[in-house]
């Protein structure tokens, strides 16, 4: 008896089901089946290469020898199963998704000969049809079905997903109606209306503002009905807020036809009028954000937010995720589905910008997840003048989505119903599985990169084809006329009515002299005011009640008795207890944790993220402590009081750019939360330079956006080499202007306590950059008393209280950790004629306080600015720009260097000592020495 005869008795659909699971996740299949399918694949591949596909009386399949007609039929059934999986895996390569270009050729094709089948099999009935919901059907019918599902206007990539339940859901969804839409007459009329708005809006701008940049959506107008169908259906599913990020292309169209921004306001921006507020410099019209309240067609109230963004196209994706997470945490902590992020990309940008990968990697991380984002690519097939073949190596611009095993749909932008169908798939998948999903909307760009460019210079053949191509509205109108949904002339009437409203808006806009910029997310910021530089220097009461501080200290210094911690952790907590209750010498970590505890007790939230922040890069913070046996996490800061705010702290992925963007977005949407990003080493923030330049330093001026993000940047020269010394403070200080942010280099735990509290106690928000220490975390002199916390405040300048004023002949200004190096040197030299004054806040520079110090030490005939950084780095150039008296200072610093610090610890120490020598003896000018 044939030991494989069971194959003839079993049902083909069962084999197919098991084989499908094997292809998706081989380890999920029972070992004997796995071995069988491995042999089957090997045998079929060999057979396709070496054996006549018309099987004779005996066939070897994966080591299984079968014979007779039944065996041949079983073999053919398996070949049809392979054909079906071929379409599922590679059908997207053979779609009709490109409206203006021929598709590239991929081999092997899906021709049946590649699957051991021939034309003689086309009319043979196969039970394998049950796999795709057809039941037993002829091969011809099966292929027609597969072609409609996988190779028409929508290509679907999903077979790399490793969870069978997700694969099953996708296959069931696209099997319905052969993955084609089935909209009723009313729905089709609504789609046409939105498509008409998209096309007419662009046409109106093209005639009224000839040659002006607008980054037209023409060629991808079906984005508008796609977004509309997502918003409408999502609102019906319970979504209450939408947060969207997109770059320039189509942004004005989206603002008007999806977000409800009046065309009058957009026309006003086109006319280049001045702004109503003098404090605000503004930005180009296609960078601005917008917030609106909208009612869906079903009467659901929804809040719409589109985040502002710079020309650094993909930065906004990270910001959007942060905004969404902040809204979810603040308003819907028990149901993240209420806020939906949508990010619209360009094809060149999503493929070329590394931040996309960083953002995608956040999707499932506890500190950054938003339960799935709908990513839509407005695919023009060109980036500025660069063809897609020169813009990426990957097959698709969306291949980054496969990193997180997200489904990707490629859709022909000319087929608006297919686009809306794909949008509904994306929405349902995101809502059901809380995962990312990508739509590649494949269209074209009617004009050049902007409306003043000539695209024929670089793509003459493509633009010949585009010039002859009908727009999506014309294509869809013809389809609906043929179906009898609309009559001839209907579309012209629709266009005239819409353009008439635009004419009215244009006329109204030209009656006004000024442009008014509506603040983004004004509802979140209603209790805050915009302030100028001099108001940033006002004294703020940040003292905290001693009894309450004692209670917080008690919570932070008592571990749960029923849990087992590492001995080192127990000692660390005991040491903190002693420093507060016995020695009255609180170190840096204690000062920082008390700041968080006091704010939490007052009802503020605290969120911190960054690389290794839970423990702290230098093992000082230990905000999260783990049990020795189970790694259960304990956060004492979440046990301060009954009605306290929430403390969140997350070790981030190894990213600066996207994480800073995320945290900036979080702070933008949550002004009542102290939001902190900490760099592992200060200069690692270089990786986030675009966020610093385009958002942190400039967003309030450009977009009327306040933001209270705190950046903690470890800084200090301790001989650790070029990349572990300098936080490049000169770069932040160069960006300081008027009233855009705070920059500080604090030197005591109490100063850290008060500056963090000040950040939340004022009725405005500014980014705060703090250059934090490394060696001072455990420096015996970098301590503060309890009274410094309970009765003090933040001091922009710290005078030298240890010296006698009349004796001082040398007045030395410095900042941060370098003070302790100078103090040690002064003690070593026994110099009581030198005063060491710390400038703790570098911007806004406390000029009046500095002048008062100079007047106080009027007998000093030598006034020095001392810094450990090279002359071309650090704060010196900043002082030169912002303090008129700076030119009278003698500067003691390292020489000019390209690298922040020497790699040799010995050389670094020598250079450091040279600066110290010159501070205390002006004859030892290290600037003239060869090293």
mmCIF file of C-alpha atoms in Angstrom, residues 172-410:
data_model
loop_
_atom_site.group_PDB
_atom_site.id
_atom_site.type_symbol
_atom_site.label_atom_id
_atom_site.label_comp_id
_atom_site.label_asym_id
_atom_site.label_seq_id
_atom_site.Cartn_x
_atom_site.Cartn_y
_atom_site.Cartn_z
ATOM 1 C CA UNK A 172 -11.082 37.535 3.596
ATOM 2 C CA UNK A 173 -11.388 41.320 3.164
ATOM 3 C CA UNK A 174 -9.944 41.451 -0.341
ATOM 4 C CA UNK A 175 -11.824 38.334 -1.481
ATOM 5 C CA UNK A 176 -15.123 40.190 -1.082
ATOM 6 C CA UNK A 177 -16.257 41.451 -4.481
ATOM 7 C CA UNK A 178 -12.844 40.495 -5.895
ATOM 8 C CA UNK A 179 -11.190 43.399 -4.008
ATOM 9 C CA UNK A 180 -13.293 45.906 -5.951
ATOM 10 C CA UNK A 181 -15.485 48.629 -4.438
ATOM 11 C CA UNK A 182 -19.248 48.380 -4.400
ATOM 12 C CA UNK A 183 -20.372 51.940 -3.722
ATOM 13 C CA UNK A 184 -24.008 52.948 -4.125
ATOM 14 C CA UNK A 185 -25.230 55.921 -6.177
ATOM 15 C CA UNK A 186 -25.125 58.368 -3.259
ATOM 16 C CA UNK A 187 -21.607 57.332 -2.321
ATOM 17 C CA UNK A 188 -20.432 57.672 -5.904
ATOM 18 C CA UNK A 189 -21.975 61.138 -6.159
ATOM 19 C CA UNK A 190 -20.219 62.162 -2.942
ATOM 20 C CA UNK A 191 -16.875 60.850 -4.198
ATOM 21 C CA UNK A 192 -17.364 62.815 -7.411
ATOM 22 C CA UNK A 193 -18.190 65.953 -5.412
ATOM 23 C CA UNK A 194 -14.952 65.700 -3.384
ATOM 24 C CA UNK A 195 -12.952 64.931 -6.520
ATOM 25 C CA UNK A 196 -14.473 67.965 -8.229
ATOM 26 C CA UNK A 197 -13.490 70.155 -5.276
ATOM 27 C CA UNK A 198 -9.916 68.877 -5.495
ATOM 28 C CA UNK A 199 -9.624 69.450 -9.260
ATOM 29 C CA UNK A 200 -11.478 72.781 -9.317
ATOM 30 C CA UNK A 201 -9.508 74.227 -6.412
ATOM 31 C CA UNK A 202 -6.208 73.591 -8.176
ATOM 32 C CA UNK A 203 -7.539 74.949 -11.450
ATOM 33 C CA UNK A 204 -8.792 78.098 -9.732
ATOM 34 C CA UNK A 205 -5.430 78.792 -8.091
ATOM 35 C CA UNK A 206 -3.645 78.101 -11.384
ATOM 36 C CA UNK A 207 -5.585 80.862 -13.142
ATOM 37 C CA UNK A 208 -5.716 83.403 -10.304
ATOM 38 C CA UNK A 209 -2.117 83.095 -9.076
ATOM 39 C CA UNK A 210 -0.153 82.355 -12.219
ATOM 40 C CA UNK A 211 3.323 80.972 -11.560
ATOM 41 C CA UNK A 212 3.036 81.177 -7.751
ATOM 42 C CA UNK A 213 4.250 78.197 -5.781
ATOM 43 C CA UNK A 214 1.406 76.122 -4.457
ATOM 44 C CA UNK A 215 2.712 72.546 -4.844
ATOM 45 C CA UNK A 216 -0.321 71.422 -6.782
ATOM 46 C CA UNK A 217 -2.057 68.122 -6.115
ATOM 47 C CA UNK A 218 -2.901 67.695 -9.803
ATOM 48 C CA UNK A 219 -2.292 64.099 -10.815
ATOM 49 C CA UNK A 220 -3.130 62.838 -7.321
ATOM 50 C CA UNK A 221 -6.453 64.591 -6.663
ATOM 51 C CA UNK A 222 -8.003 61.335 -5.516
ATOM 52 C CA UNK A 223 -6.209 61.937 -2.197
ATOM 53 C CA UNK A 224 -9.076 64.269 -1.235
ATOM 54 C CA UNK A 225 -11.933 61.732 -1.520
ATOM 55 C CA UNK A 226 -9.650 59.133 0.127
ATOM 56 C CA UNK A 227 -9.060 61.337 3.168
ATOM 57 C CA UNK A 228 -12.730 62.261 3.233
ATOM 58 C CA UNK A 229 -13.832 58.628 3.313
ATOM 59 C CA UNK A 230 -11.338 57.855 6.096
ATOM 60 C CA UNK A 231 -12.553 60.752 8.237
ATOM 61 C CA UNK A 232 -16.235 59.980 7.687
ATOM 62 C CA UNK A 233 -15.946 56.230 8.329
ATOM 63 C CA UNK A 234 -13.556 56.687 11.270
ATOM 64 C CA UNK A 235 -15.927 59.138 12.937
ATOM 65 C CA UNK A 236 -18.679 56.527 12.630
ATOM 66 C CA UNK A 237 -16.324 54.011 14.280
ATOM 67 C CA UNK A 238 -15.805 56.301 17.280
ATOM 68 C CA UNK A 239 -12.683 58.291 16.363
ATOM 69 C CA UNK A 240 -12.965 61.778 17.886
ATOM 70 C CA UNK A 241 -9.707 63.442 16.872
ATOM 71 C CA UNK A 242 -7.530 63.307 13.782
ATOM 72 C CA UNK A 243 -3.917 64.459 13.696
ATOM 73 C CA UNK A 244 -2.365 64.698 10.282
ATOM 74 C CA UNK A 245 1.085 65.499 9.017
ATOM 75 C CA UNK A 246 2.015 66.179 5.418
ATOM 76 C CA UNK A 247 4.574 68.122 3.473
ATOM 77 C CA UNK A 248 3.728 70.585 0.697
ATOM 78 C CA UNK A 249 2.169 68.762 -2.243
ATOM 79 C CA UNK A 250 -1.590 69.132 -2.001
ATOM 80 C CA UNK A 251 -1.480 70.712 1.454
ATOM 81 C CA UNK A 252 -3.570 73.779 0.525
ATOM 82 C CA UNK A 253 -6.146 71.542 -1.114
ATOM 83 C CA UNK A 254 -6.328 69.347 1.991
ATOM 84 C CA UNK A 255 -6.625 72.372 4.261
ATOM 85 C CA UNK A 256 -9.581 73.710 2.311
ATOM 86 C CA UNK A 257 -11.459 70.588 1.278
ATOM 87 C CA UNK A 258 -10.805 68.308 4.280
ATOM 88 C CA UNK A 259 -9.978 70.582 7.214
ATOM 89 C CA UNK A 260 -12.406 73.357 6.365
ATOM 90 C CA UNK A 261 -9.930 76.229 6.313
ATOM 91 C CA UNK A 262 -11.643 79.022 4.432
ATOM 92 C CA UNK A 263 -10.355 79.635 0.927
ATOM 93 C CA UNK A 264 -10.465 83.336 1.862
ATOM 94 C CA UNK A 265 -7.640 82.822 4.358
ATOM 95 C CA UNK A 266 -5.583 80.901 1.828
ATOM 96 C CA UNK A 267 -6.084 83.611 -0.803
ATOM 97 C CA UNK A 268 -5.010 86.186 1.754
ATOM 98 C CA UNK A 269 -1.771 84.243 2.254
ATOM 99 C CA UNK A 270 -1.276 84.064 -1.515
ATOM 100 C CA UNK A 271 -1.594 87.848 -1.746
ATOM 101 C CA UNK A 272 1.425 88.200 0.566
ATOM 102 C CA UNK A 273 -0.168 90.565 3.094
ATOM 103 C CA UNK A 274 1.565 91.433 6.327
ATOM 104 C CA UNK A 275 0.581 89.686 9.545
ATOM 105 C CA UNK A 276 -1.740 91.158 12.125
ATOM 106 C CA UNK A 277 0.750 90.595 14.992
ATOM 107 C CA UNK A 278 4.180 92.206 15.075
ATOM 108 C CA UNK A 279 5.573 89.479 17.356
ATOM 109 C CA UNK A 280 4.999 86.873 14.667
ATOM 110 C CA UNK A 281 7.186 86.478 11.546
ATOM 111 C CA UNK A 282 5.156 83.734 9.928
ATOM 112 C CA UNK A 283 5.992 81.193 7.263
ATOM 113 C CA UNK A 284 5.003 80.293 3.741
ATOM 114 C CA UNK A 285 1.376 79.269 3.273
ATOM 115 C CA UNK A 286 2.080 75.585 2.602
ATOM 116 C CA UNK A 287 3.911 75.145 5.955
ATOM 117 C CA UNK A 288 1.178 76.363 8.285
ATOM 118 C CA UNK A 289 -0.831 74.177 10.635
ATOM 119 C CA UNK A 290 -4.545 74.265 11.298
ATOM 120 C CA UNK A 291 -7.072 73.067 13.863
ATOM 121 C CA UNK A 292 -10.808 72.910 13.267
ATOM 122 C CA UNK A 293 -13.962 71.324 14.589
ATOM 123 C CA UNK A 294 -15.947 69.443 11.981
ATOM 124 C CA UNK A 295 -19.210 67.565 11.915
ATOM 125 C CA UNK A 296 -19.238 64.358 9.921
ATOM 126 C CA UNK A 297 -22.062 63.616 7.516
ATOM 127 C CA UNK A 298 -23.542 61.371 10.226
ATOM 128 C CA UNK A 299 -23.479 64.199 12.760
ATOM 129 C CA UNK A 300 -20.393 63.060 14.723
ATOM 130 C CA UNK A 301 -18.294 65.859 16.214
ATOM 131 C CA UNK A 302 -14.631 65.515 15.334
ATOM 132 C CA UNK A 303 -11.542 67.627 15.915
ATOM 133 C CA UNK A 304 -9.159 67.996 12.987
ATOM 134 C CA UNK A 305 -5.487 68.901 13.397
ATOM 135 C CA UNK A 306 -2.876 69.266 10.677
ATOM 136 C CA UNK A 307 0.554 69.929 12.136
ATOM 137 C CA UNK A 308 2.767 72.703 10.778
ATOM 138 C CA UNK A 309 5.973 71.556 9.175
ATOM 139 C CA UNK A 310 9.117 72.928 7.564
ATOM 140 C CA UNK A 311 10.599 72.035 4.192
ATOM 141 C CA UNK A 312 12.454 69.184 5.860
ATOM 142 C CA UNK A 313 9.691 66.997 4.605
ATOM 143 C CA UNK A 314 9.485 63.954 6.856
ATOM 144 C CA UNK A 315 10.184 65.655 10.194
ATOM 145 C CA UNK A 316 6.492 66.178 10.751
ATOM 146 C CA UNK A 317 5.832 62.431 11.005
ATOM 147 C CA UNK A 318 7.630 62.214 14.351
ATOM 148 C CA UNK A 319 5.892 65.355 15.614
ATOM 149 C CA UNK A 320 2.474 63.974 14.666
ATOM 150 C CA UNK A 321 3.102 60.756 16.604
ATOM 151 C CA UNK A 322 4.060 62.794 19.668
ATOM 152 C CA UNK A 323 0.952 64.989 19.401
ATOM 153 C CA UNK A 324 -1.266 61.917 19.049
ATOM 154 C CA UNK A 325 0.296 60.127 22.021
ATOM 155 C CA UNK A 326 -0.081 63.236 24.186
ATOM 156 C CA UNK A 327 -3.763 63.499 23.293
ATOM 157 C CA UNK A 328 -4.267 59.789 23.929
ATOM 158 C CA UNK A 329 -2.526 59.982 27.308
ATOM 159 C CA UNK A 330 -4.371 63.116 28.388
ATOM 160 C CA UNK A 331 -7.903 62.435 27.152
ATOM 161 C CA UNK A 332 -8.280 58.779 26.146
ATOM 162 C CA UNK A 333 -5.823 56.803 28.219
ATOM 163 C CA UNK A 334 -8.177 53.834 28.324
ATOM 164 C CA UNK A 335 -8.925 53.876 24.589
ATOM 165 C CA UNK A 336 -6.171 54.948 22.192
ATOM 166 C CA UNK A 337 -8.500 54.332 19.226
ATOM 167 C CA UNK A 338 -10.130 57.737 19.754
ATOM 168 C CA UNK A 339 -7.221 59.623 18.155
ATOM 169 C CA UNK A 340 -6.108 58.674 14.651
ATOM 170 C CA UNK A 341 -2.762 59.711 13.142
ATOM 171 C CA UNK A 342 -2.511 60.083 9.359
ATOM 172 C CA UNK A 343 0.836 60.896 7.768
ATOM 173 C CA UNK A 344 1.001 61.858 4.090
ATOM 174 C CA UNK A 345 4.403 61.346 2.483
ATOM 175 C CA UNK A 346 6.004 62.075 -0.853
ATOM 176 C CA UNK A 347 7.479 59.114 -2.692
ATOM 177 C CA UNK A 348 11.003 60.522 -2.853
ATOM 178 C CA UNK A 349 10.901 61.632 0.780
ATOM 179 C CA UNK A 350 9.612 58.410 2.315
ATOM 180 C CA UNK A 351 12.284 56.434 0.477
ATOM 181 C CA UNK A 352 15.131 58.877 1.056
ATOM 182 C CA UNK A 353 14.676 60.288 4.552
ATOM 183 C CA UNK A 354 16.036 58.191 7.424
ATOM 184 C CA UNK A 355 13.637 59.609 9.986
ATOM 185 C CA UNK A 356 10.844 57.564 8.389
ATOM 186 C CA UNK A 357 12.612 54.363 9.452
ATOM 187 C CA UNK A 358 13.056 55.728 12.971
ATOM 188 C CA UNK A 359 9.375 56.650 13.239
ATOM 189 C CA UNK A 360 8.270 53.283 11.857
ATOM 190 C CA UNK A 361 10.384 51.548 14.496
ATOM 191 C CA UNK A 362 8.468 53.416 17.210
ATOM 192 C CA UNK A 363 5.137 51.925 16.190
ATOM 193 C CA UNK A 364 4.890 49.214 18.856
ATOM 194 C CA UNK A 365 7.169 50.607 21.577
ATOM 195 C CA UNK A 366 5.516 51.333 24.922
ATOM 196 C CA UNK A 367 6.809 54.881 25.130
ATOM 197 C CA UNK A 368 5.856 55.907 21.603
ATOM 198 C CA UNK A 369 3.059 53.723 20.243
ATOM 199 C CA UNK A 370 -0.144 55.354 19.021
ATOM 200 C CA UNK A 371 -1.977 52.136 18.062
ATOM 201 C CA UNK A 372 -1.263 52.422 14.379
ATOM 202 C CA UNK A 373 -0.816 55.140 11.768
ATOM 203 C CA UNK A 374 -2.297 55.365 8.296
ATOM 204 C CA UNK A 375 0.561 56.286 5.976
ATOM 205 C CA UNK A 376 -0.427 57.622 2.547
ATOM 206 C CA UNK A 377 2.196 58.290 -0.120
ATOM 207 C CA UNK A 378 1.336 60.895 -2.734
ATOM 208 C CA UNK A 379 3.479 59.193 -5.345
ATOM 209 C CA UNK A 380 4.446 61.523 -8.185
ATOM 210 C CA UNK A 381 7.093 59.055 -9.429
ATOM 211 C CA UNK A 382 9.614 61.881 -9.255
ATOM 212 C CA UNK A 383 11.376 63.954 -6.612
ATOM 213 C CA UNK A 384 11.994 67.540 -7.777
ATOM 214 C CA UNK A 385 13.794 66.515 -10.994
ATOM 215 C CA UNK A 386 15.039 63.078 -9.930
ATOM 216 C CA UNK A 387 13.423 60.001 -11.456
ATOM 217 C CA UNK A 388 12.400 57.226 -9.114
ATOM 218 C CA UNK A 389 15.070 54.930 -10.589
ATOM 219 C CA UNK A 390 17.690 57.343 -9.222
ATOM 220 C CA UNK A 391 15.839 57.986 -5.979
ATOM 221 C CA UNK A 392 15.870 54.538 -4.385
ATOM 222 C CA UNK A 393 17.222 51.016 -4.652
ATOM 223 C CA UNK A 394 14.121 49.297 -3.298
ATOM 224 C CA UNK A 395 11.323 48.202 -5.617
ATOM 225 C CA UNK A 396 8.790 50.464 -3.944
ATOM 226 C CA UNK A 397 9.102 53.735 -2.083
ATOM 227 C CA UNK A 398 6.965 52.137 0.659
ATOM 228 C CA UNK A 399 9.293 49.199 1.349
ATOM 229 C CA UNK A 400 10.157 50.729 4.727
ATOM 230 C CA UNK A 401 6.678 49.594 5.821
ATOM 231 C CA UNK A 402 7.775 45.985 5.582
ATOM 232 C CA UNK A 403 10.218 46.568 8.443
ATOM 233 C CA UNK A 404 7.279 46.309 10.831
ATOM 234 C CA UNK A 405 5.393 43.806 8.658
ATOM 235 C CA UNK A 406 2.747 46.376 7.779
ATOM 236 C CA UNK A 407 0.447 45.740 4.805
ATOM 237 C CA UNK A 408 1.057 47.956 1.784
ATOM 238 C CA UNK A 409 -1.515 48.797 -0.889
ATOM 239 C CA UNK A 410 -0.409 50.224 -4.236
#
